[in-house]
Structures are given as structure tokens and as C-alpha cells.
XYZ file of C-alpha atoms in Angstrom:
727
model
C -49.634 -1.249 54.966
C -50.582 -1.231 51.338
C -48.822 0.688 48.590
C -50.763 1.663 45.536
C -49.186 2.239 42.018
C -51.008 5.224 40.637
C -49.263 4.912 37.146
C -51.826 4.423 34.438
C -51.610 1.086 32.701
C -51.049 1.145 28.902
C -53.435 -1.078 27.164
C -51.875 -4.025 25.353
C -53.223 -3.080 21.939
C -51.767 0.449 22.158
C -48.402 -0.938 23.165
C -48.439 -3.258 20.230
C -49.187 -0.404 17.848
C -46.335 1.613 19.275
C -43.914 -1.281 18.816
C -45.050 -1.739 15.216
C -44.640 1.985 14.570
C -41.172 1.898 16.109
C -40.270 -1.105 13.972
C -41.425 0.664 10.802
C -39.533 3.769 11.834
C -36.310 1.808 12.343
C -36.755 -0.095 9.081
C -37.542 3.127 7.219
C -34.512 4.801 8.743
C -32.318 1.883 7.736
C -33.732 1.924 4.178
C -33.152 5.651 3.847
C -29.694 5.361 5.373
C -28.867 2.476 3.038
C -30.157 4.421 0.080
C -28.036 7.400 1.091
C -25.002 5.139 1.391
C -25.769 3.746 -2.057
C -26.211 7.197 -3.608
C -23.399 8.973 -1.775
C -20.815 6.189 -1.741
C -21.589 3.113 -3.804
C -23.240 4.708 -6.872
C -21.903 8.215 -6.502
C -20.231 8.260 -9.928
C -23.456 7.215 -11.620
C -25.485 9.988 -10.044
C -22.791 12.575 -10.607
C -22.919 11.564 -14.282
C -26.744 11.858 -14.356
C -26.594 15.274 -12.691
C -23.966 16.467 -15.142
C -25.976 15.140 -18.043
C -28.950 17.171 -16.903
C -26.906 20.309 -16.334
C -24.264 19.898 -19.032
C -24.136 19.086 -22.727
C -21.338 18.366 -25.168
C -21.853 20.470 -28.272
C -20.117 19.148 -31.395
C -17.981 21.631 -33.327
C -18.094 20.693 -37.004
C -14.667 20.974 -38.677
C -14.149 22.951 -41.870
C -13.713 20.705 -44.905
C -10.412 20.600 -46.731
C -9.949 22.871 -49.713
C -9.826 21.811 -53.367
C -7.213 23.282 -55.728
C -6.418 23.046 -59.408
C -2.986 21.800 -60.537
C -1.511 25.314 -60.173
C -2.808 25.680 -56.583
C -5.657 28.003 -57.527
C -8.339 27.427 -54.833
C -11.506 26.147 -56.500
C -13.447 25.535 -53.285
C -13.276 27.334 -49.945
C -15.238 27.465 -46.686
C -17.564 30.055 -45.208
C -19.924 30.139 -42.233
C -23.696 29.980 -42.588
C -26.454 30.327 -39.996
C -28.885 27.590 -38.989
C -31.936 28.484 -36.867
C -33.558 25.696 -34.841
C -36.042 25.519 -31.969
C -37.271 23.312 -29.141
C -41.082 23.472 -29.626
C -41.677 22.612 -25.941
C -39.834 25.747 -24.802
C -41.323 28.205 -27.288
C -43.941 30.025 -25.185
C -45.480 32.047 -28.011
C -45.192 30.144 -31.308
C -47.331 32.711 -33.096
C -45.011 35.599 -32.171
C -41.876 33.625 -33.048
C -43.355 32.577 -36.406
C -44.246 36.195 -37.162
C -40.697 37.369 -36.380
C -39.136 34.643 -38.547
C -41.558 35.369 -41.380
C -40.570 39.040 -41.335
C -36.813 38.323 -41.260
C -36.580 35.442 -43.755
C -39.499 36.450 -46.033
C -41.307 33.128 -45.742
C -44.929 32.316 -44.964
C -45.651 32.504 -41.233
C -47.730 29.309 -41.427
C -44.667 27.309 -42.531
C -42.944 28.182 -39.251
C -46.100 27.507 -37.218
C -46.337 24.022 -38.721
C -42.725 23.317 -37.746
C -43.171 24.689 -34.214
C -46.263 22.522 -33.763
C -44.088 19.396 -33.955
C -44.083 18.246 -30.310
C -42.423 14.917 -31.167
C -38.956 16.428 -31.518
C -36.903 18.527 -29.079
C -35.167 20.170 -32.050
C -36.671 21.310 -35.357
C -34.838 23.206 -38.086
C -36.509 26.464 -39.083
C -33.800 27.799 -41.422
C -30.732 25.996 -42.788
C -27.522 27.512 -44.108
C -28.667 31.148 -44.333
C -26.208 34.000 -44.832
C -25.014 35.846 -41.714
C -26.477 39.127 -42.927
C -29.930 37.527 -43.205
C -30.265 37.412 -39.393
C -31.189 41.109 -39.197
C -30.751 41.195 -35.419
C -32.518 37.899 -34.662
C -29.545 36.825 -32.540
C -30.052 39.838 -30.211
C -33.645 38.946 -29.246
C -32.690 36.058 -26.908
C -35.878 34.054 -27.470
C -36.096 31.105 -25.055
C -35.980 27.810 -26.983
C -34.637 29.371 -30.195
C -31.096 28.335 -31.176
C -28.841 30.093 -33.692
C -25.861 28.012 -34.810
C -22.896 28.923 -37.017
C -22.028 26.047 -39.359
C -19.189 25.748 -41.894
C -20.423 25.615 -45.453
C -18.871 25.281 -48.906
C -18.301 28.125 -51.302
C -17.399 27.312 -54.903
C -15.099 30.146 -55.916
C -15.829 30.062 -59.642
C -19.489 29.086 -59.547
C -20.257 26.528 -62.233
C -16.616 26.108 -63.323
C -15.658 22.418 -63.034
C -18.796 21.841 -60.960
C -19.376 18.324 -62.319
C -15.816 17.379 -61.354
C -15.850 19.057 -57.938
C -19.428 18.098 -57.028
C -21.217 19.579 -54.030
C -22.166 18.901 -50.390
C -25.492 18.471 -48.605
C -26.925 20.379 -45.631
C -24.715 18.345 -43.297
C -21.659 19.391 -45.342
C -21.115 15.835 -46.577
C -20.091 15.143 -50.160
C -22.905 14.262 -52.543
C -21.105 14.034 -55.893
C -17.783 14.523 -57.655
C -14.562 14.966 -55.696
C -16.612 16.073 -52.670
C -18.099 12.556 -52.554
C -15.160 10.463 -53.781
C -12.810 12.056 -51.213
C -15.388 12.835 -48.525
C -13.415 11.002 -45.834
C -10.188 12.874 -46.607
C -11.937 16.256 -46.861
C -14.135 15.903 -43.757
C -11.618 16.365 -40.934
C -12.184 15.573 -37.231
C -14.930 16.989 -35.028
C -14.218 19.088 -31.954
C -16.507 19.749 -28.977
C -17.340 22.278 -26.260
C -18.824 21.452 -22.821
C -21.834 23.681 -22.124
C -23.485 24.368 -18.729
C -27.312 24.477 -18.702
C -29.383 26.509 -16.246
C -32.868 25.641 -14.999
C -34.462 27.146 -18.093
C -32.247 25.168 -20.434
C -30.108 28.125 -21.499
C -26.495 27.223 -22.273
C -23.156 28.845 -21.597
C -19.620 27.446 -21.987
C -18.345 25.540 -18.948
C -14.890 27.064 -18.502
C -13.764 24.232 -16.214
C -13.480 22.018 -19.297
C -11.013 22.586 -22.108
C -12.513 22.969 -25.556
C -11.424 20.363 -28.110
C -10.677 22.190 -31.333
C -11.874 20.655 -34.618
C -9.268 19.588 -37.174
C -9.789 20.758 -40.745
C -9.881 18.078 -43.445
C -7.049 17.474 -45.877
C -6.761 19.477 -49.085
C -7.085 17.869 -52.519
C -5.061 19.069 -55.519
C -6.602 18.174 -58.875
C -4.942 17.605 -62.232
C -7.191 20.107 -63.995
C -5.985 23.521 -65.105
C -8.507 26.236 -64.220
C -7.802 28.187 -67.399
C -8.085 25.198 -69.729
C -11.299 24.231 -67.933
C -12.610 27.742 -68.606
C -11.748 27.480 -72.320
C -13.549 24.144 -72.539
C -16.718 25.335 -70.818
C -16.940 28.514 -72.886
C -16.503 26.777 -76.240
C -18.663 23.776 -75.332
C -21.597 26.002 -74.369
C -21.082 28.088 -77.490
C -20.961 24.963 -79.690
C -24.078 23.391 -78.172
C -26.038 26.603 -78.699
C -24.679 27.343 -82.187
C -25.440 23.856 -83.523
C -28.696 23.648 -81.539
C -27.624 20.416 -79.815
C -29.375 18.847 -76.830
C -26.153 18.677 -74.844
C -22.425 18.127 -75.212
C -19.256 16.944 -73.472
C -15.515 17.541 -73.711
C -12.429 16.080 -72.063
C -8.833 17.329 -72.369
C -5.944 14.990 -71.488
C -2.187 15.040 -71.107
C -1.376 12.064 -73.330
C 1.940 11.223 -71.652
C 0.619 11.121 -68.089
C -3.099 10.385 -68.393
C -3.911 13.519 -66.386
C -7.298 15.089 -67.017
C -6.645 18.776 -67.709
C -10.300 19.681 -68.196
C -13.624 17.846 -68.331
C -17.102 19.261 -68.756
C -20.657 18.540 -69.827
C -23.275 21.042 -70.926
C -25.749 21.922 -69.494
C -23.993 22.428 -66.189
C -24.976 23.848 -62.774
C -23.796 26.261 -60.091
C -23.312 24.460 -56.740
C -23.616 27.787 -54.896
C -27.267 28.081 -55.952
C -28.702 24.693 -56.868
C -32.109 24.708 -58.566
C -34.656 21.935 -59.056
C -33.990 21.866 -62.801
C -30.237 21.312 -62.304
C -30.506 17.503 -62.176
C -29.247 16.950 -65.738
C -26.429 19.467 -65.299
C -25.161 17.677 -62.189
C -24.211 14.568 -64.193
C -20.624 14.195 -65.321
C -21.645 12.874 -68.733
C -18.028 12.301 -69.782
C -17.954 9.210 -67.558
C -21.608 8.483 -66.742
C -23.197 8.549 -70.212
C -22.450 5.915 -72.830
C -23.085 6.168 -76.550
C -22.416 4.349 -79.808
C -19.263 6.119 -81.027
C -19.604 5.689 -84.765
C -16.501 6.306 -86.862
C -14.186 7.244 -83.973
C -14.309 3.516 -83.154
C -12.549 2.752 -86.457
C -9.380 3.170 -84.419
C -9.717 -0.449 -83.241
C -9.732 -2.024 -86.698
C -7.015 0.268 -88.064
C -4.741 -0.417 -85.079
C -5.269 -4.182 -85.305
C -4.560 -4.320 -89.046
C -1.295 -2.376 -88.660
C -0.115 -4.111 -85.485
C -0.696 -7.556 -86.992
C 1.080 -6.460 -90.221
C -1.909 -7.606 -92.275
C -1.929 -4.692 -94.734
C 0.029 -1.555 -95.546
C -1.428 1.931 -95.746
C -1.222 1.957 -99.553
C -3.093 -1.277 -100.237
C -6.196 -0.804 -102.418
C -9.546 -1.749 -100.855
C -12.766 -2.119 -102.835
C -15.397 0.227 -101.406
C -18.212 -0.724 -103.812
C -19.193 2.869 -104.597
C -20.236 3.377 -100.992
C -22.790 0.574 -100.597
C -22.101 -2.887 -99.157
C -24.589 -5.513 -97.969
C -23.652 -7.732 -95.021
C -26.030 -10.538 -94.042
C -28.905 -8.623 -95.602
C -27.976 -5.354 -93.855
C -26.682 -2.388 -95.836
C -23.550 -0.419 -94.921
C -23.156 2.897 -96.760
C -20.628 5.726 -97.157
C -21.186 9.465 -97.354
C -18.064 9.754 -99.560
C -18.547 7.240 -102.374
C -15.791 5.670 -104.471
C -15.234 2.290 -106.169
C -11.965 1.818 -104.272
C -9.629 3.557 -101.837
C -6.264 2.946 -100.228
C -6.256 1.935 -96.561
C -5.029 5.480 -95.793
C -7.936 7.004 -97.735
C -10.436 4.685 -96.042
C -9.477 6.261 -92.715
C -9.171 9.807 -94.079
C -12.600 9.669 -95.737
C -14.115 7.551 -92.941
C -15.355 4.829 -95.295
C -17.767 2.495 -93.497
C -17.583 0.011 -96.360
C -13.783 -0.029 -96.314
C -13.460 -0.447 -92.539
C -16.115 -3.184 -92.382
C -14.128 -5.139 -94.994
C -10.901 -4.522 -93.061
C -12.553 -5.900 -89.918
C -13.212 -9.163 -91.761
C -9.479 -9.345 -92.465
C -8.729 -8.774 -88.776
C -11.282 -11.323 -87.561
C -13.566 -11.560 -84.551
C -11.084 -12.729 -81.921
C -8.397 -10.185 -82.759
C -10.927 -7.363 -83.073
C -12.234 -8.153 -79.587
C -8.689 -8.423 -78.190
C -7.669 -4.969 -79.430
C -10.932 -3.369 -78.305
C -10.454 -4.850 -74.836
C -6.753 -3.914 -74.713
C -7.647 -0.319 -75.574
C -9.889 -0.305 -72.477
C -13.306 -0.691 -74.079
C -15.886 -2.301 -71.796
C -13.606 -1.859 -68.751
C -13.742 0.743 -65.987
C -11.048 3.327 -66.670
C -10.096 3.585 -62.987
C -10.634 7.351 -62.719
C -11.044 8.458 -59.095
C -14.588 9.784 -59.586
C -17.692 7.717 -58.870
C -20.508 6.998 -61.282
C -18.525 5.734 -64.259
C -20.454 3.571 -66.721
C -18.068 1.023 -68.214
C -20.079 0.687 -71.392
C -20.702 -2.454 -73.371
C -18.468 -4.658 -75.498
C -19.791 -7.941 -76.849
C -17.709 -11.046 -76.297
C -16.966 -13.040 -79.464
C -19.322 -15.782 -78.294
C -22.149 -13.216 -78.339
C -21.441 -11.922 -81.851
C -24.270 -12.400 -84.338
C -23.966 -12.250 -88.151
C -22.909 -8.694 -88.970
C -21.736 -7.840 -85.432
C -18.073 -7.622 -86.418
C -18.730 -5.351 -89.388
C -21.108 -3.012 -87.536
C -18.970 -2.887 -84.389
C -15.964 -1.941 -86.521
C -17.802 1.252 -87.563
C -18.967 2.044 -84.032
C -22.378 0.389 -83.670
C -23.480 -2.454 -81.340
C -20.861 -1.165 -78.888
C -21.185 1.508 -76.191
C -18.433 3.619 -74.627
C -18.078 6.583 -72.327
C -16.089 9.503 -73.714
C -13.221 9.142 -71.229
C -12.687 5.482 -72.212
C -12.424 6.259 -75.914
C -10.262 9.317 -75.233
C -7.789 7.189 -73.242
C -7.657 4.737 -76.173
C -6.701 7.552 -78.562
C -4.274 8.943 -75.976
C -2.483 5.582 -75.963
C -1.895 5.940 -79.717
C -0.464 9.415 -79.085
C 1.649 7.981 -76.238
C 3.656 5.464 -78.297
C 1.033 2.750 -77.789
C 1.001 2.850 -73.968
C -2.445 2.989 -72.340
C -2.400 5.118 -69.189
C -4.728 5.174 -66.209
C -6.655 8.467 -66.174
C -5.958 10.767 -63.211
C -8.066 13.601 -61.795
C -6.256 13.928 -58.417
C -2.574 14.862 -58.155
C -2.067 14.851 -54.403
C -3.502 15.159 -50.924
C -2.094 17.793 -48.558
C -2.549 18.329 -44.831
C -4.149 21.636 -43.697
C -0.581 22.850 -43.062
C 0.385 22.018 -46.650
C 2.415 18.875 -45.939
C 2.233 16.048 -48.470
C -0.050 13.213 -47.322
C -0.122 11.208 -50.549
C 0.679 11.750 -54.204
C -0.590 10.067 -57.331
C 1.789 9.188 -60.124
C 0.986 8.411 -63.755
C 0.379 4.712 -64.130
C 0.898 2.478 -67.164
C -1.919 0.010 -67.748
C -0.597 -1.882 -70.765
C 1.307 -1.553 -74.041
C -1.546 -1.927 -76.522
C 0.355 -1.444 -79.779
C 3.987 -0.917 -80.687
C 5.587 2.494 -80.990
C 5.923 1.943 -84.734
C 2.208 1.197 -85.102
C 1.325 4.270 -83.045
C 3.384 6.448 -85.393
C 1.698 4.963 -88.462
C -1.744 5.498 -86.952
C -0.867 9.071 -86.031
C 0.105 9.757 -89.636
C -3.211 8.278 -90.767
C -5.116 10.515 -88.350
C -3.027 13.512 -89.430
C -4.296 12.817 -92.945
C -7.877 12.984 -91.651
C -7.260 16.588 -90.539
C -5.066 17.616 -93.489
C -7.249 16.373 -96.343
C -10.036 14.148 -95.007
C -13.242 14.570 -93.012
C -11.576 16.584 -90.222
C -10.261 19.665 -92.022
C -12.312 21.956 -89.753
C -10.100 20.800 -86.865
C -6.956 22.402 -88.305
C -5.161 24.674 -85.846
C -2.833 27.432 -87.004
C 0.742 26.836 -85.885
C 0.462 23.156 -84.957
C -0.125 19.853 -86.772
C -3.170 17.938 -85.546
C -4.063 14.233 -85.791
C -7.636 13.151 -85.199
C -10.727 11.250 -86.220
C -14.284 12.334 -86.887
C -17.334 10.365 -85.802
C -21.041 10.477 -86.606
C -23.525 7.909 -85.324
C -27.286 7.607 -85.561
C -29.066 7.735 -82.217
C -31.748 5.305 -81.141
C -35.142 7.045 -80.921
C -38.178 5.050 -79.774
C -36.287 1.787 -80.201
C -35.015 2.435 -83.741
C -32.012 4.131 -85.336
C -33.047 7.603 -86.450
C -31.769 9.230 -89.641
C -32.528 12.658 -88.136
C -30.842 12.321 -84.724
C -27.067 11.919 -84.367
C -24.075 11.976 -82.046
C -21.355 14.130 -83.608
C -17.795 13.708 -82.365
C -14.155 14.503 -82.943
C -11.109 13.244 -81.044
C -7.755 14.816 -81.844
C -4.286 15.390 -80.428
C -1.274 17.589 -81.118
C 1.473 18.265 -82.046
C 1.693 15.340 -84.470
C 5.504 15.262 -84.124
C 5.433 14.813 -80.332
C 1.846 14.536 -79.080
C 1.090 16.356 -75.851
C -2.586 17.261 -75.556
C -5.728 15.368 -76.559
C -9.169 16.955 -76.862
C -12.354 14.919 -77.352
C -15.684 16.559 -78.229
C -19.186 15.060 -78.530
C -22.379 17.006 -79.298
C -25.688 15.169 -78.840
C -28.373 15.591 -81.495
C -27.357 18.823 -83.272
C -30.354 20.243 -85.138
C -28.860 23.207 -87.007
C -28.730 21.357 -90.330
C -25.147 20.090 -89.923
C -24.658 16.824 -88.046
C -21.394 15.263 -89.272
C -18.662 15.171 -86.628
C -16.251 16.936 -88.954
C -18.653 19.870 -89.319
C -20.041 20.059 -85.764
C -17.527 18.703 -83.222
C -14.310 19.494 -85.122
C -14.869 23.298 -85.022
C -15.362 23.125 -81.238
C -12.086 21.168 -80.987
C -10.352 23.799 -83.123
C -11.476 26.682 -80.912
C -10.458 24.950 -77.670
C -7.091 23.894 -79.132
C -6.387 27.426 -80.366
C -7.064 28.882 -76.908
C -4.821 26.281 -75.251
C -2.058 26.987 -77.755
C -2.301 30.741 -77.103
C -2.319 30.073 -73.348
C 0.911 28.087 -73.779
C 2.551 30.888 -75.743
C 2.215 28.850 -78.953
C 4.478 26.175 -77.458
C 2.635 23.507 -75.500
C 5.980 21.926 -74.582
C 6.451 24.719 -72.029
C 3.462 23.584 -69.963
C 4.370 21.905 -66.678
C 2.285 18.766 -67.187
C 4.629 17.753 -69.996
C 7.510 17.290 -67.579
C 7.146 13.561 -67.006
C 10.379 13.272 -65.017
C 8.273 13.511 -61.848
C 6.587 10.310 -62.977
C 7.928 7.364 -61.041
C 5.843 4.895 -62.991
C 6.838 5.492 -66.608
C 9.872 3.193 -66.389
C 12.089 6.274 -66.256
C 14.813 7.320 -63.886
C 15.292 10.999 -63.249
C 18.745 11.587 -64.712
C 18.159 15.262 -65.412
C 19.317 17.149 -68.455
C 21.311 20.038 -67.074
C 23.826 20.418 -64.276
C 23.395 23.091 -61.632
C 25.001 25.921 -63.592
C 22.997 25.097 -66.729
C 26.064 25.199 -69.020
C 26.391 21.498 -69.716
C 24.237 18.423 -70.168
C 24.512 15.242 -68.138
C 24.474 11.767 -69.681
C 21.635 9.696 -68.187
C 22.429 6.535 -66.209
C 21.375 3.575 -68.362
C 23.579 0.683 -67.164
C 21.577 -2.437 -66.168
C 18.355 -0.801 -67.331
C 15.885 -2.704 -69.490
C 16.537 -1.834 -73.146
C 12.990 -0.558 -73.762
C 13.115 1.694 -70.707
C 16.496 3.080 -71.759
C 15.191 3.876 -75.235
C 12.185 5.663 -73.736
C 14.460 7.910 -71.654
C 16.711 8.766 -74.590
C 13.742 9.588 -76.791
C 12.166 11.717 -74.082
C 15.438 13.673 -73.805
C 15.671 13.835 -77.617
C 19.096 12.176 -77.468
C 20.236 10.268 -80.549
C 21.469 6.734 -79.915
C 22.835 3.602 -81.562
C 22.565 0.000 -80.355
C 25.559 -2.021 -81.508
C 24.512 -5.611 -80.889
C 20.748 -5.732 -80.277
C 19.156 -8.749 -81.968
C 15.841 -9.649 -80.408
C 15.674 -13.407 -80.931
C 12.955 -14.122 -78.399
C 10.200 -11.635 -77.615
C 10.160 -12.931 -74.039
C 13.925 -12.532 -73.601
C 15.290 -9.987 -71.138
C 17.830 -7.462 -72.479
C 19.582 -4.837 -70.383
C 22.201 -2.178 -71.096
C 25.711 -3.614 -70.570
C 27.800 -0.623 -71.696
C 27.181 2.952 -72.721
C 29.281 5.744 -74.177
C 29.566 8.540 -73.078
C 29.705 7.184 -69.546
C 26.862 7.691 -67.042
C 26.688 11.141 -65.373
C 29.377 12.522 -67.695
C 28.961 16.249 -68.368
C 28.798 17.222 -72.030
C 29.573 20.822 -72.921
C 28.417 22.538 -76.079
C 25.093 22.847 -77.823
C 25.064 19.460 -79.552
C 24.705 16.248 -77.565
C 26.758 13.324 -78.955
C 25.169 10.104 -80.167
C 24.911 7.716 -77.218
C 26.232 4.263 -78.103
C 24.815 1.261 -76.294
C 25.734 -2.399 -75.935
C 23.141 -4.811 -74.619
C 23.258 -8.228 -73.030
C 20.696 -10.935 -72.479
C 20.274 -11.806 -68.819
C 18.683 -14.672 -66.981
C 16.394 -14.192 -64.035
C 19.196 -15.060 -61.608
C 21.518 -12.412 -63.084
C 19.030 -9.583 -62.737
C 18.285 -7.499 -59.676
C 15.265 -8.961 -57.941
C 12.646 -7.479 -55.653
C 10.227 -9.091 -53.242
C 6.612 -8.306 -54.154
C 4.847 -6.498 -51.278
C 1.342 -7.405 -50.106
C -1.125 -4.655 -51.058
C -4.353 -6.629 -50.769
C -7.161 -4.781 -48.922
C -5.433 -1.439 -49.572
C -7.146 1.374 -51.447
C -6.045 1.456 -55.080
C -4.324 4.804 -54.573
C -2.205 3.565 -51.640
C -1.421 0.284 -53.401
C -0.155 2.099 -56.502
C 1.961 4.468 -54.414
C 3.541 1.531 -52.545
C 4.269 -0.495 -55.679
C 5.687 2.482 -57.544
C 7.887 3.584 -54.642
C 9.398 0.078 -54.452
C 10.239 -0.060 -58.153
C 7.366 -1.920 -59.804
C 5.280 -1.076 -62.855
C 1.551 -1.341 -62.156
C -1.305 -2.642 -64.294
C -4.819 -2.157 -62.929
C -7.950 -4.225 -63.491
C -11.070 -2.556 -62.099
C -11.129 0.148 -59.446
C -11.602 0.475 -55.704
C -10.057 -1.730 -53.025
C -7.380 -4.226 -54.118
C -8.649 -7.799 -53.709
C -5.895 -9.775 -55.451
C -2.550 -9.332 -57.144
C -0.219 -11.115 -59.565
C 2.574 -12.001 -58.764
C 1.578 -13.077 -55.267
C 3.068 -11.319 -52.211
C 6.548 -12.547 -51.299
C 7.506 -13.691 -54.805
C 10.867 -12.479 -56.076
C 10.737 -10.799 -59.473
C 12.963 -8.631 -61.655
C 13.278 -4.973 -60.815
C 10.723 -2.878 -62.738
C 8.538 -5.942 -63.288
C 4.832 -5.502 -63.871
C 2.410 -6.214 -61.019
C -1.282 -6.608 -61.877
C -3.719 -5.354 -59.233
C -7.265 -6.747 -59.303
C -9.797 -4.441 -57.680
C -13.261 -4.901 -56.243
C -15.542 -4.125 -59.134
C -13.755 -6.234 -61.725
C -11.842 -9.452 -61.071
């Protein structure tokens, strides 16, 4: 019997196709499964990150900048919020409508906005920057897709143009562009915060509450040395003087001679950082440090100081002035006040070019250059602001016939006003050249002290005796010489006039001048210095004594009135806070104010002890001081009354001192710290706090020092810091 299989037979080629399909299916399944394993397990963190990036964003919160104060904690700069409007051109569905709305609100041409919205190369274009909140006029309520409205911190300068060249200003990103805003941008900037935002399918954002917001940290505050009121006096009288004498521009600086603090500094024209205009470029410059000029007769200080310090001539010696005309190497030097001869004193009082040029020959090239350099000419002053021009001082090897004579009267040399003012301040400060200061301290947002600057000695240029003799000479200039218009009622003034021809089209012009006056007061105990320069006065008067001296007089009178006719009451005169003037802080009065306390002088260097006694106006006698060797070290061995003894009564007794010469091994020694690579400010603070006196060469980061780190030296020894821009 036969059995038949009725099952249809699958053709071989169909079977093969089915097997291939099954193989592809299995392979595809395995690929997909593997990919899922990779995505879900192996690379899960990566894809979670990508998903979050698409749905989340981290928006930076810009911190408010630190505030800027004057020396009396008057806020000069504060913060406010401004509005920035930006857009994503890809998401703006109706550019024409949006441009029309913006044009209506901000009063700008509609086509300007259309051009910005047509930029498809950027996901974010700025349409308005730093507008006032009230300018929005309801724009923030329209909820236009792709249009972003951001609140940004911005600067507000509380007194407009007041001290604007010192303070500077910030750009659209709130970063410092000039002045203190630039020099201390890092300290003022603060730390950014952020906020995590959740984005929907349309790109709209809202805060993601599952993430904690990181709050921004406000920048540190900066306290300046300037006094707002003195700055106001300066700016008022400078503007008035420039306009009255029809000058192109002018500049003034006011200093505390004992500390080197800048109490006011201004140039005219100026600018208002709250509303900067295209024509404000000139007014933005701080001409006191950035502009250099040939100083003319104010530079006669160098020759006069050198002659007296070297004991070459006395003030009463007669000098032939050739009736005001003297030829040097075929070049004529002339005087405006002619006479056949004058005393040295009269040469300075009458500003005789002939007399000073002859005195410079007595001093000689090498010594003239030494004193000019020691007074800080041709060297950066070290002020904390950027943009200083260090001027120009020829080296002796570069002198040509006549250079000495013409440099002695203020030609063939270029200075900035701050440099020359610090030189005069050193004369007023017993011959000690100070480093200029514009910043007193840095404070945290909570008001805690971060760092503090102390007055810093640079070098002893001339002796105290020479400084007194020079001051008397300069007092004569104001009493009976070329500077009589600088007299101030109620106070004795010392000063020097200056008039120099300006270079016009490559030649000295007899019709274009710089007119200047630098003076300080009171003569008996100098406190304040004021320097004034007016550029190219065209009112008919051009001599410094007739143009700059009256401006000095008006500023000085206002300062004196502000101080209640006693400048000694002003806080910047209290140098006991100064840790770098070789002074301890013995104090004058005990807690109940009824008795005085004798300062501690034992083991102190004799010169430092004398400085303290003179500062306290205490009379003293030294019983056995014979200075045999100028390099010898003398310290106080005994004193009477004894240290810290309380003295009752109105009159303080004469303090009697005995000194002893000590060797290096007998003296207290200190190990010199390493301050290389530190900022100059931090290096000074460290050296001062450890008991050293600092001399600075250059400015910026410290690159070298003498003595070297680790050396043992006497307490209160000088350490020289060499900084980046001058080694």
C-alpha cells in the first residue's frame, strides 16, 4: 500500500531567502539590543548629559562690582541694574513686527533692528544694551518668542565727572577700562553665580527648582586716598582758571607731603562716565601722569638742591647774571628780570635763567644727573594707576654742549606733573622722597580689611638741613619774588613758578607756553602741596606766577577754610598709622588725656628717634653724639625721662639721649623674606609688617630684591624691590 505526502514542497530558493531574512532579523535584533545596552547601561551618563544640555542651560549671574570710596568713606561709585534686550533671529517669527515695537519703545530707526534680526549667523544678537528699567515701557509683558530681556549690574558714578579720570569707567561687560576701575579690575569684579534653567520644546526657559542657585559674590571695595571735598575744590578752580586765562587745558595735583597720599588730582577738560560722548576722548586722559612737558623754571629745584646739599655755595653768595643775557655754546639764555648780579637767594626768587645756568656749571654734569634721578625724574613714580609716562632724562653720556645749562632751567628734559610734585614734596618732607599713593585699602563686601597700603619711603634725597634751606628760598619766591600771587591769607607758603615755551611745528614758540606753580604750606611744618599747570594760556598773561599761581591760591584758600584755618587738624596728617616712616606708635596722651607719655626710644636708630621727637614736637638733647663715620650705626643707649613715663602738666621736659655705636652682631637682626613674584602692594605690606623700610624701583610685580631672601640684616634695614618695568 502506498502512502502519499500531500504537503507542498518549499522550493529551495524560497527557503534560502527565508533563512537570509531570518539571519538579518537576528543580526538586526542583536544590533538594536546592543545599542540599547550601550545607551541604557554603558553610555547612559553621556546621553543623560546630552539630554540635559538640550533641555537645560546654566545662566551666569554677573556679580555686582565692589564700591569705590574716598578717604572719608563717601561712596564715589555704586551699582545699579540696567536692561539688555537680545534676540535669537531663528526664533523671531515676525522680524518686521518686533522691529516696529522696538523702534516705538526705544526711539530708534526700525531698519537698525531689522538689520540686526537678519543676522542668521548668531543665535544671540544684542538689540539694546544697558538701558534704564523705565525705558522698557511694558516690553517685558509682551512675551515675544525669541526675545530675551536681561537685568545686568551696571556702574553709577555718584558725582558725575568728579574724580572721573582717577576712578575711570567700565565697558558694556562691566569690566574696567581706565583708572581705578581698570587697575583694580580683578579686586572689584567679584565671583560669578549661576542658575540652572529648564527649556521647553519652544526654547522658553524657567528656573529648574531641583538645582540650588549659586549666588554671585560682590567684588571687594576700594578706599582711595582722595578727599571728595578737596577734589571738588580742585576741579572748580581748575576749570575756572583754564577758562579765565583762555588755556587749552590744565592739570592739578594735591598731595599730603608727609605720606605721599594723593588728596586730589584732575585734568581739564574732563568727562562724565555716566554719559560718555564721542568727544570725551581728551577728557578721559589723566594728564597728571600721562602727559609729559618741559617744566621750565620749576626744574630749578634740582640745581638749587644740589648746590646746597654739596655745600658748594651759600644763599648770600653773589652771582653775575650779565644783565639777563648769557650765551652758552652760541645759544642765548635770557632773563625776564634783568640785573648785573644777584645773590643765590635772589636768583631763585626772581627765577633767573642766567644765574641758575651758571650754578649748574658749578654743580657739574654728573652731580646734576644724580640729583635729578634721586628726585625721581625719568623714573616711574609707582602710583597704582596705569598709563604713567615716566618722562625723559638724558644720561650724562648723552649730554651735548649746552645740555647741562638748558636742562637746569627746565628744557631738554620731560616730566609728568606727579613726578615733579613728588620731588617738591620730598623737600617739604625733610628731604625724604615718598612713593605716591592713590589707594588706602581694600575691604571685603562686609567691610573687613583685605589689605592696606602704608606710606613708603623711597630714598633720602637731601638732608633735613638742606630741605629747610630750600624751603626758605621757596618762601622768598612767594613773599617777594615771582610767586607773590600765590600768597594765602593766614598761612606761609613756599613755592616756585615755572614758564616754558612749547614746541609748535618742531620749534620753540614765543607765543605758546606752559605756565606752572608748585607750592606747599605751612612753611613752618609743611603739610599740603598743590601743583598747577595750564597749557597755552592765551589771555595775554602767560608767566606761571601770573597764571598758575592764582589758581594755586584759590585752591589753597578753600582747603584752609575746609580745615578750619588749621590744616594740622586734618586726618591725613596723623602719620602714626604709618608703619613705614621709621616710627613706632608711642602715642602722646594716656587714656584719660591728662598726661603725656614719653616715647620708647631705647635701641632705636638715632635718626628714627629724632624723627619721632620732632613729629611730637618734643625738645631733645644728645649728650655724646659724634658722627665719625657716615656709615656707622648709632642707636639710643639711654633716655631720660624713661620710656612710657607719664608726664603731667602742660610743658613736656627736654628729653636727654645717650647714643652708642653698635656693630652688626650687637644689633637686632631680621631674616629677609622672599617677596619675588608678589604684587608690589603685597610685597610692601609684607616687608613693612616685618619691620623693614622699603625702596622701590619701577612698578608692578616684584622680580628681584636686595638684600636677597634669607639674609640676616639689622632691624629697620632698607630693602630695595625691583619691579617688572624697571630693573
